[in-house]
Amino acid sequence: MTVMAQSLKAIPGAMPYRWWALIALALAQFLVVLDASIVNIALPAIGSELHLGTSMLGWVITAYVLPFGGLLLLGGRLSDRFGHRRLFIAGVAGFSIASAAAGVSISGEWLLVARAVQGTSAALLAPAALALLTKLFADPQNRAKALGIWGAVAGIGSAAGVLLGGVLTSSLGWSSVFFVNVPIGVLIIATVPFLIPKDAPSERTGLDMTGAAAVTAGITALVAALSGTERVGWSSPQTLILVSVAVILFSSFIFLEKRVANPLMPLSIFRNRWVTGGNLSMFLIGGATTALFFALSVYMQQVLHYDAMKAGLTQLPMAGALVAIAGVVPAIVKAFGTRRPLAASLVLLAAGLIWLSFAPSNAAFAIHLLGPTILIGVGLGGAFVSGTEAAVHGVADDEAGLASGLVNTSQQIGGAIGIAVLTALSSARTESLLEQGVSQPQALTSGFAWVFLGAAALAILGASVVLTVIPALKKQ
């Protein structure tokens, strides 16, 4: 324990040092999740200034999500080997530098490279942060509270990104959505060494770089195939070839993991039904929420003609509902276990998304959007908290980084695939209606409705998976 940590603990009535450490870890997680959504509101301004078309703007999101999702497993293993605190600090430093570089972008290519470095850095810090949390809070009761805060922060980051993106873009310009990360990153780097003891690296074992390359390339090929369907179609040679390459790479990854001495992802971890069910649910939650926030922000600006500020402020009720429910979920989980609260949260999320799909092209916020977005916030708050708890339940200390990387991987890959598939379906629906002579606002609205309904289907599937895979009546 460091001198500062001892001092904090020695002060009568002071917050134990590990709770201060949790604040620093949660701030970093907030940045990682925030950055996946805060850019959405700024996309029109970015496209206008850097002369980027619609497909290129989609890659501003994808360039971050791809390396993040693809490298999380490797990041988790690196943190297990070289020390969680060391990798966490390195990841925060890289993320802050890349954010500054993105903020001064003078071309689309520059911005995409900076976003890719952000995603790579996030793949280092996110699993290390969650692994540190599980080590700092070893007792089940406090770990449940800490994970509740952690899950809430993940959900809040997604919702707050739309709000902050609108405020910052309107008042300071699109570059500010990247610059805002820098002072927070500096603060985290300055305080973590005083709050979190240095952890010892594990035994020097070989790293499964071949497996890491296979799974990362597989994810890249799959998302590239899905992202391109809007332009070339689902049956085009490009789509079919990329999907085939992805299948081959994923199959090779599984083959390798069964045979290498130190696999990137030991398949035995999935014998834990909590880990399996938690990751499947977080995969589907990621797909639903990433598509939701993208479609909702574009719908508000392109169809309802909200400016960036108004589009952001309308997310406050959702964020407030998320925060409120996240605060009580740990107590609910303690009383009923994780399974039922997680399934119920996903059902509520689906209900809110279905309700939102009925919003018309001339929607009034108080009448058509307020109710469903609050219900979505309630569902998200419960799903993020209980889903994260399930995904790390019963994991040994020497696999904490792996489990942390795995749950983040599930969420990010789900997000990348969800936004690719659902936006492609949305575009196809919109184009079909335009060809039939439907007005553009109505065609766009119908296309976005398909996104919301598709996200609802993912949430319902998630609830079914939870009830099927996660053991019943298991208390935390």
Coordinates of C-alpha atoms in Angstrom, one line a residue:
M1 CA 0.0 0.0 0.0
T2 CA 1.4 3.4 -0.9
V3 CA 2.0 6.4 1.4
M4 CA -1.0 8.3 0.0
A5 CA -3.2 5.2 0.3
Q6 CA -2.1 4.7 4.0
S7 CA -2.8 8.4 4.7
L8 CA -6.3 8.2 3.2
K9 CA -7.0 5.1 5.2
A10 CA -5.7 6.7 8.4
I11 CA -8.0 9.7 8.3
P12 CA -11.0 9.1 10.6
G13 CA -14.1 8.8 8.4
A14 CA -12.1 9.0 5.2
M15 CA -13.1 6.8 2.2
P16 CA -11.0 3.7 2.2
Y17 CA -8.2 4.0 -0.5
R18 CA -9.6 1.3 -2.7
W19 CA -12.8 3.4 -3.2
W20 CA -10.7 6.3 -4.3
A21 CA -8.9 3.9 -6.6
L22 CA -12.3 2.8 -8.0
I23 CA -13.0 6.4 -8.9
A24 CA -9.8 6.5 -11.0
L25 CA -10.5 3.2 -12.7
A26 CA -14.1 4.1 -13.3
L27 CA -13.0 7.4 -14.9
A28 CA -10.9 5.5 -17.3
Q29 CA -13.7 3.1 -18.2
F30 CA -15.9 6.2 -18.6
L31 CA -13.5 7.6 -21.2
V32 CA -13.4 4.3 -23.1
V33 CA -17.1 3.9 -23.4
L34 CA -17.7 7.6 -23.8
D35 CA -15.5 7.8 -26.8
A36 CA -17.5 5.2 -28.6
S37 CA -20.6 7.4 -28.5
I38 CA -19.5 11.0 -28.0
V39 CA -18.3 11.2 -31.6
N40 CA -21.7 10.3 -33.0
I41 CA -23.2 13.8 -32.5
A42 CA -20.0 15.4 -33.9
L43 CA -20.1 13.3 -37.1
P44 CA -22.0 15.8 -39.3
A45 CA -19.5 18.6 -38.3
I46 CA -16.5 16.3 -38.8
G47 CA -17.8 15.3 -42.3
S48 CA -18.4 18.9 -43.3
E49 CA -15.0 20.2 -42.2
L50 CA -12.9 17.2 -43.4
H51 CA -15.1 16.5 -46.5
L52 CA -16.0 12.9 -45.5
G53 CA -18.9 11.0 -47.1
T54 CA -21.4 8.9 -45.2
S55 CA -19.5 5.6 -45.6
M56 CA -16.2 7.3 -44.4
L57 CA -18.0 8.7 -41.4
G58 CA -19.1 5.2 -40.4
W59 CA -15.4 4.3 -40.3
V60 CA -14.7 7.1 -37.8
I61 CA -16.7 4.8 -35.4
T62 CA -15.4 1.5 -36.8
A63 CA -11.8 2.5 -36.8
Y64 CA -12.0 2.8 -33.0
V65 CA -14.2 -0.2 -32.4
L66 CA -12.2 -2.7 -34.5
P67 CA -8.8 -2.5 -32.8
F68 CA -10.6 -2.2 -29.4
G69 CA -12.6 -5.3 -29.9
G70 CA -9.9 -7.3 -31.7
L71 CA -7.1 -6.6 -29.3
L72 CA -8.9 -6.8 -25.9
L73 CA -8.1 -10.5 -25.4
L74 CA -4.4 -9.8 -26.0
G75 CA -4.6 -6.7 -23.8
G76 CA -6.0 -8.8 -21.0
R77 CA -3.3 -11.4 -21.4
L78 CA -0.6 -8.8 -21.5
S79 CA -1.9 -7.3 -18.3
D80 CA -1.9 -10.7 -16.6
R81 CA 1.7 -11.2 -17.6
F82 CA 3.3 -7.7 -17.2
G83 CA 1.2 -6.3 -14.4
H84 CA -2.3 -4.8 -14.5
R85 CA -1.3 -1.4 -13.1
R86 CA 1.5 -1.1 -15.6
L87 CA -0.6 -1.9 -18.6
F88 CA -3.4 0.3 -17.3
I89 CA -1.2 3.4 -17.1
A90 CA 0.3 2.7 -20.5
G91 CA -3.1 2.4 -22.0
V92 CA -4.4 5.6 -20.5
A93 CA -1.2 7.4 -21.7
G94 CA -1.7 6.1 -25.3
F95 CA -5.4 6.9 -25.3
S96 CA -4.7 10.5 -24.1
I97 CA -2.0 11.1 -26.8
A98 CA -4.2 9.6 -29.5
S99 CA -7.1 11.8 -28.4
A100 CA -5.0 14.9 -28.8
A101 CA -3.9 13.8 -32.2
A102 CA -7.5 13.2 -33.3
G103 CA -8.5 16.7 -32.1
V104 CA -5.9 18.3 -34.4
S105 CA -6.8 16.1 -37.4
I106 CA -6.5 17.9 -40.8
S107 CA -7.7 15.0 -43.0
G108 CA -9.9 12.0 -42.8
E109 CA -6.9 9.7 -43.0
W110 CA -5.2 11.4 -40.0
L111 CA -8.4 11.1 -38.0
L112 CA -8.8 7.4 -38.8
V113 CA -5.2 6.6 -37.7
A114 CA -5.7 8.5 -34.5
R115 CA -9.0 6.7 -33.8
A116 CA -7.2 3.3 -34.4
V117 CA -4.5 4.2 -31.9
Q118 CA -7.3 5.2 -29.4
G119 CA -8.9 1.8 -29.9
T120 CA -5.6 0.0 -29.4
S121 CA -4.9 1.9 -26.2
A122 CA -8.4 1.3 -24.9
A123 CA -7.8 -2.5 -25.5
L124 CA -4.8 -2.2 -23.0
L125 CA -6.5 -0.1 -20.3
A126 CA -10.0 -1.6 -20.2
P127 CA -9.2 -5.2 -19.2
A128 CA -6.4 -4.1 -16.9
A129 CA -8.8 -1.7 -15.1
L130 CA -11.5 -4.3 -14.5
A131 CA -8.8 -6.8 -13.4
L132 CA -7.5 -4.3 -10.9
L133 CA -11.1 -3.8 -9.6
T134 CA -11.6 -7.5 -9.0
K135 CA -8.3 -7.7 -7.0
L136 CA -9.0 -4.5 -5.0
F137 CA -12.5 -5.8 -4.0
A138 CA -12.0 -9.5 -3.2
D139 CA -15.0 -9.9 -0.8
P140 CA -18.3 -10.6 -2.6
Q141 CA -20.4 -7.8 -1.0
N142 CA -18.0 -5.0 -1.8
R143 CA -17.2 -6.4 -5.2
A144 CA -20.9 -6.4 -6.0
K145 CA -21.0 -2.7 -5.1
A146 CA -17.9 -1.9 -7.1
L147 CA -19.1 -3.8 -10.1
G148 CA -22.4 -2.1 -9.8
I149 CA -20.6 1.2 -10.1
W150 CA -18.5 -0.1 -12.9
G151 CA -21.5 -1.3 -14.9
A152 CA -23.3 1.9 -14.3
V153 CA -20.3 3.9 -15.5
A154 CA -20.3 1.8 -18.7
G155 CA -24.0 2.6 -19.3
I156 CA -23.7 6.2 -18.3
G157 CA -20.7 6.6 -20.7
S158 CA -22.8 5.5 -23.6
A159 CA -25.7 7.8 -22.8
A160 CA -23.6 10.8 -21.6
G161 CA -21.6 10.6 -24.8
V162 CA -24.6 11.8 -26.8
L163 CA -25.2 14.6 -24.3
L164 CA -21.6 15.8 -24.0
G165 CA -21.1 15.4 -27.7
G166 CA -23.9 17.8 -28.4
V167 CA -22.8 20.4 -25.8
L168 CA -19.1 20.3 -26.8
T169 CA -19.7 20.3 -30.6
S170 CA -22.1 23.2 -30.4
S171 CA -20.0 25.4 -28.0
L172 CA -16.4 24.5 -28.8
G173 CA -16.4 22.6 -32.1
W174 CA -16.0 18.9 -33.0
S175 CA -12.3 18.8 -31.9
S176 CA -13.4 19.3 -28.3
V177 CA -15.0 15.8 -28.2
F178 CA -11.4 14.4 -28.4
F179 CA -9.6 17.1 -26.4
V180 CA -11.9 16.5 -23.4
N181 CA -10.1 13.1 -22.8
V182 CA -6.7 14.6 -22.4
P183 CA -7.0 16.4 -18.9
I184 CA -8.9 13.4 -17.5
G185 CA -6.2 11.0 -18.7
V186 CA -3.5 13.2 -17.2
L187 CA -5.3 13.2 -13.9
I188 CA -5.7 9.4 -13.9
I189 CA -2.0 8.9 -14.7
A190 CA -1.0 11.3 -11.9
T191 CA -3.1 9.7 -9.2
V192 CA -3.1 5.9 -9.9
P193 CA 0.4 5.2 -8.7
F194 CA -0.5 6.7 -5.3
L195 CA -3.8 4.8 -5.0
I196 CA -3.1 1.3 -6.5
P197 CA -0.2 -0.8 -5.3
K198 CA 2.1 -2.2 -8.0
D199 CA 1.1 -5.8 -8.8
A200 CA 3.7 -8.4 -9.6
P201 CA 3.8 -9.8 -13.2
S202 CA 2.9 -13.4 -13.7
E203 CA 5.4 -16.1 -14.7
R204 CA 7.2 -15.4 -17.9
T205 CA 5.2 -17.5 -20.4
G206 CA 5.0 -17.2 -24.1
L207 CA 2.3 -15.0 -25.7
D208 CA 0.0 -16.4 -28.3
M209 CA 0.7 -13.9 -30.9
T210 CA -0.5 -16.2 -33.7
G211 CA -3.9 -16.5 -32.0
A212 CA -4.1 -12.7 -31.5
A213 CA -3.4 -12.1 -35.1
A214 CA -6.0 -14.6 -36.2
V215 CA -8.8 -13.3 -34.1
T216 CA -8.0 -9.7 -34.8
A217 CA -7.9 -10.3 -38.6
G218 CA -11.1 -12.3 -38.3
I219 CA -13.0 -9.5 -36.6
T220 CA -11.7 -7.0 -39.1
A221 CA -12.7 -9.1 -42.1
L222 CA -16.2 -9.7 -40.6
V223 CA -17.0 -6.1 -39.8
A224 CA -15.5 -4.9 -43.1
A225 CA -17.9 -7.4 -44.9
L226 CA -20.9 -6.2 -43.0
S227 CA -20.0 -2.5 -43.3
G228 CA -19.7 -2.8 -47.1
T229 CA -23.1 -4.4 -47.6
E230 CA -24.7 -1.0 -47.8
R231 CA -22.7 -0.2 -50.9
V232 CA -22.3 -3.6 -52.6
G233 CA -25.1 -5.8 -51.2
W234 CA -25.2 -9.0 -49.2
S235 CA -24.6 -11.4 -52.1
S236 CA -21.7 -9.5 -53.8
P237 CA -18.4 -11.3 -54.2
Q238 CA -16.7 -8.8 -51.9
T239 CA -19.1 -9.6 -49.0
L240 CA -19.0 -13.4 -49.6
I241 CA -15.2 -13.4 -49.8
L242 CA -14.7 -11.4 -46.6
V243 CA -17.2 -13.4 -44.7
S244 CA -15.5 -16.6 -45.8
V245 CA -12.1 -15.2 -44.8
A246 CA -13.5 -14.3 -41.4
V247 CA -14.9 -17.8 -40.9
I248 CA -11.6 -19.4 -41.8
L249 CA -9.7 -17.1 -39.4
F250 CA -12.1 -17.7 -36.5
S251 CA -11.9 -21.5 -37.1
S252 CA -8.1 -21.2 -37.2
F253 CA -8.2 -19.3 -33.9
I254 CA -10.2 -22.0 -32.2
F255 CA -7.9 -24.7 -33.6
L256 CA -4.9 -22.9 -32.3
E257 CA -6.3 -22.2 -28.9
K258 CA -6.8 -26.0 -28.4
R259 CA -3.2 -26.8 -29.2
V260 CA -0.8 -24.0 -28.1
A261 CA 0.9 -24.2 -24.7
N262 CA -0.2 -20.7 -23.6
P263 CA -3.4 -19.9 -25.5
L264 CA -4.6 -16.3 -25.8
M265 CA -8.1 -17.5 -24.7
P266 CA -8.2 -20.9 -22.9
L267 CA -11.5 -22.4 -24.0
S268 CA -11.9 -24.0 -20.6
I269 CA -13.0 -20.6 -19.3
F270 CA -16.3 -21.2 -20.9
R271 CA -17.0 -24.2 -18.7
N272 CA -18.1 -21.4 -16.3
R273 CA -21.7 -20.9 -17.3
W274 CA -21.7 -17.5 -15.7
V275 CA -18.8 -16.4 -17.9
T276 CA -20.5 -17.9 -21.0
G277 CA -23.9 -16.4 -20.3
G278 CA -22.5 -13.0 -19.2
N279 CA -20.4 -12.7 -22.3
L280 CA -23.2 -13.7 -24.7
S281 CA -25.5 -11.2 -23.0
M282 CA -22.9 -8.4 -23.2
F283 CA -22.3 -9.2 -26.9
L284 CA -26.0 -8.7 -27.6
I285 CA -26.2 -5.6 -25.4
G286 CA -23.3 -4.1 -27.2
G287 CA -25.0 -4.7 -30.6
A288 CA -28.2 -3.2 -29.4
T289 CA -26.8 -0.1 -27.7
T290 CA -24.2 0.9 -30.3
A291 CA -26.8 0.8 -33.1
L292 CA -29.3 2.6 -30.9
F293 CA -27.1 5.6 -30.1
F294 CA -25.9 5.9 -33.6
A295 CA -29.4 5.8 -35.1
L296 CA -31.0 8.0 -32.4
S297 CA -28.5 10.8 -32.8
V298 CA -28.8 10.8 -36.6
Y299 CA -32.6 10.6 -36.5
M300 CA -32.8 13.6 -34.2
Q301 CA -30.5 15.7 -36.4
Q302 CA -31.5 14.6 -39.9
V303 CA -35.2 14.0 -39.4
L304 CA -36.2 16.1 -36.5
H305 CA -33.7 18.8 -37.3
Y306 CA -32.3 19.1 -33.8
D307 CA -29.0 20.9 -33.5
A308 CA -26.2 19.1 -31.7
M309 CA -26.9 20.8 -28.4
K310 CA -30.6 19.9 -28.4
A311 CA -29.9 16.4 -29.5
G312 CA -27.5 16.0 -26.6
L313 CA -29.7 17.5 -24.0
T314 CA -32.6 15.2 -24.9
Q315 CA -30.5 12.3 -23.6
L316 CA -30.6 13.6 -20.0
P317 CA -33.7 11.7 -19.0
M318 CA -32.2 8.5 -20.3
A319 CA -28.9 9.1 -18.5
G320 CA -30.8 10.0 -15.3
A321 CA -32.9 6.8 -15.4
L322 CA -29.7 4.8 -16.0
V323 CA -27.9 6.3 -13.0
A324 CA -30.9 5.8 -10.8
I325 CA -31.5 2.1 -11.6
A326 CA -27.7 1.3 -11.5
G327 CA -27.6 2.5 -7.9
V328 CA -30.2 -0.1 -6.8
V329 CA -29.2 -3.0 -9.0
P330 CA -26.5 -4.4 -6.6
A331 CA -29.1 -4.7 -3.9
I332 CA -31.5 -6.5 -6.3
V333 CA -28.7 -8.8 -7.4
K334 CA -27.8 -9.6 -3.8
A335 CA -31.5 -10.5 -3.1
F336 CA -32.3 -12.4 -6.3
G337 CA -29.0 -13.4 -7.9
T338 CA -27.9 -12.1 -11.3
R339 CA -30.0 -14.2 -13.6
R340 CA -33.4 -12.7 -13.1
P341 CA -32.4 -9.0 -12.9
L342 CA -30.3 -9.4 -16.0
A343 CA -33.1 -11.0 -18.0
A344 CA -35.7 -8.5 -16.7
S345 CA -33.4 -5.6 -17.7
L346 CA -33.1 -6.9 -21.2
V347 CA -36.9 -7.2 -21.5
L348 CA -37.3 -3.6 -20.4
L349 CA -34.7 -2.5 -22.8
A350 CA -36.5 -4.3 -25.7
A351 CA -39.8 -2.8 -24.6
G352 CA -38.3 0.7 -24.7
L353 CA -36.8 0.1 -28.2
I354 CA -40.1 -1.2 -29.6
W355 CA -41.9 1.8 -28.2
L356 CA -39.3 4.1 -29.7
S357 CA -39.7 2.5 -33.1
F358 CA -43.2 4.1 -33.3
A359 CA -41.8 7.6 -33.2
P360 CA -43.0 9.5 -36.4
S361 CA -41.1 11.8 -38.7
N362 CA -42.5 14.9 -36.9
A363 CA -42.1 13.5 -33.4
A364 CA -42.6 15.7 -30.3
F365 CA -40.0 14.9 -27.7
A366 CA -42.3 14.9 -24.7
I367 CA -45.0 12.8 -26.4
H368 CA -43.0 10.3 -28.6
L369 CA -39.4 10.1 -27.2
L370 CA -39.4 10.9 -23.5
G371 CA -41.2 7.7 -22.3
P372 CA -39.3 5.2 -24.4
T373 CA -35.8 6.7 -23.7
I374 CA -36.5 6.6 -20.0
L375 CA -37.5 3.0 -20.2
I376 CA -34.4 2.3 -22.3
G377 CA -32.3 4.0 -19.6
V378 CA -33.8 1.7 -17.0
G379 CA -33.1 -1.4 -19.1
L380 CA -29.5 -0.3 -19.9
G381 CA -28.7 0.4 -16.3
G382 CA -29.8 -3.0 -15.1
A383 CA -28.2 -4.8 -18.0
F384 CA -24.8 -3.3 -17.9
V385 CA -24.4 -3.8 -14.1
S386 CA -25.8 -7.4 -13.9
G387 CA -24.2 -8.4 -17.2
T388 CA -20.7 -7.3 -16.1
E389 CA -21.2 -9.1 -12.7
A390 CA -22.1 -12.4 -14.5
A391 CA -19.2 -12.2 -16.9
V392 CA -16.5 -12.1 -14.1
H393 CA -18.3 -14.3 -11.6
G394 CA -16.2 -17.2 -10.2
V395 CA -13.0 -16.3 -12.2
A396 CA -9.6 -17.1 -10.7
D397 CA -7.2 -14.2 -10.0
D398 CA -4.7 -15.4 -12.6
E399 CA -7.4 -15.2 -15.3
A400 CA -8.8 -11.8 -14.1
G401 CA -7.2 -10.0 -17.1
L402 CA -8.5 -12.6 -19.5
A403 CA -12.1 -12.4 -18.1
S404 CA -12.0 -8.6 -18.2
G405 CA -10.7 -8.6 -21.7
L406 CA -13.3 -11.1 -22.7
V407 CA -16.3 -9.2 -21.5
N408 CA -15.1 -6.0 -23.1
T409 CA -14.4 -7.9 -26.3
S410 CA -17.9 -9.3 -26.3
Q411 CA -19.4 -5.9 -25.9
Q412 CA -17.3 -4.2 -28.5
I413 CA -17.5 -6.9 -31.2
G414 CA -21.3 -7.0 -30.6
G415 CA -21.3 -3.3 -31.1
A416 CA -19.3 -3.4 -34.3
I417 CA -21.5 -6.2 -35.8
G418 CA -24.7 -4.7 -34.5
I419 CA -24.1 -1.3 -36.1
A420 CA -23.0 -2.8 -39.4
V421 CA -25.9 -5.2 -39.7
L422 CA -28.7 -2.9 -38.4
T423 CA -27.6 0.2 -40.3
A424 CA -27.3 -1.8 -43.5
L425 CA -30.9 -3.0 -43.0
S426 CA -31.9 0.6 -42.2
S427 CA -30.4 1.9 -45.4
A428 CA -32.0 -0.8 -47.5
R429 CA -35.4 0.0 -46.0
T430 CA -35.0 3.7 -46.6
E431 CA -33.8 3.2 -50.2
S432 CA -36.7 0.9 -50.9
L433 CA -39.3 3.4 -49.7
L434 CA -37.7 6.3 -51.6
E435 CA -37.9 4.2 -54.8
Q436 CA -41.7 3.8 -54.0
G437 CA -42.1 7.6 -53.8
V438 CA -42.2 7.9 -50.0
S439 CA -41.0 11.3 -48.8
Q440 CA -37.5 11.4 -47.5
P441 CA -38.3 12.2 -43.8
Q442 CA -40.8 9.3 -43.7
A443 CA -38.4 6.9 -45.4
L444 CA -35.6 7.8 -43.1
T445 CA -37.8 7.4 -40.1
S446 CA -38.9 4.0 -41.2
G447 CA -35.3 3.0 -41.7
F448 CA -34.4 4.1 -38.2
A449 CA -37.4 2.2 -36.9
W450 CA -35.9 -0.9 -38.3
V451 CA -32.7 -0.2 -36.3
F452 CA -34.7 0.1 -33.1
L453 CA -36.7 -3.0 -33.8
G454 CA -33.5 -4.9 -34.7
A455 CA -31.9 -3.8 -31.4
A456 CA -35.0 -4.9 -29.5
A457 CA -34.7 -8.3 -31.1
L458 CA -31.1 -8.5 -29.9
A459 CA -32.2 -7.6 -26.4
I460 CA -35.0 -10.3 -26.4
L461 CA -32.5 -12.8 -27.6
G462 CA -30.2 -11.8 -24.8
A463 CA -32.9 -12.4 -22.2
S464 CA -33.5 -15.9 -23.7
V465 CA -29.8 -16.6 -23.5
V466 CA -29.5 -15.5 -19.9
L467 CA -32.5 -17.7 -18.8
T468 CA -31.0 -20.7 -20.7
V469 CA -27.3 -20.5 -19.9
I470 CA -26.8 -18.8 -16.5
P471 CA -27.6 -21.1 -13.6
A472 CA -30.8 -20.4 -11.7
L473 CA -31.1 -19.3 -8.1
K474 CA -27.4 -18.5 -7.8
K475 CA -26.8 -15.7 -5.3
Q476 CA -23.8 -13.4 -5.4

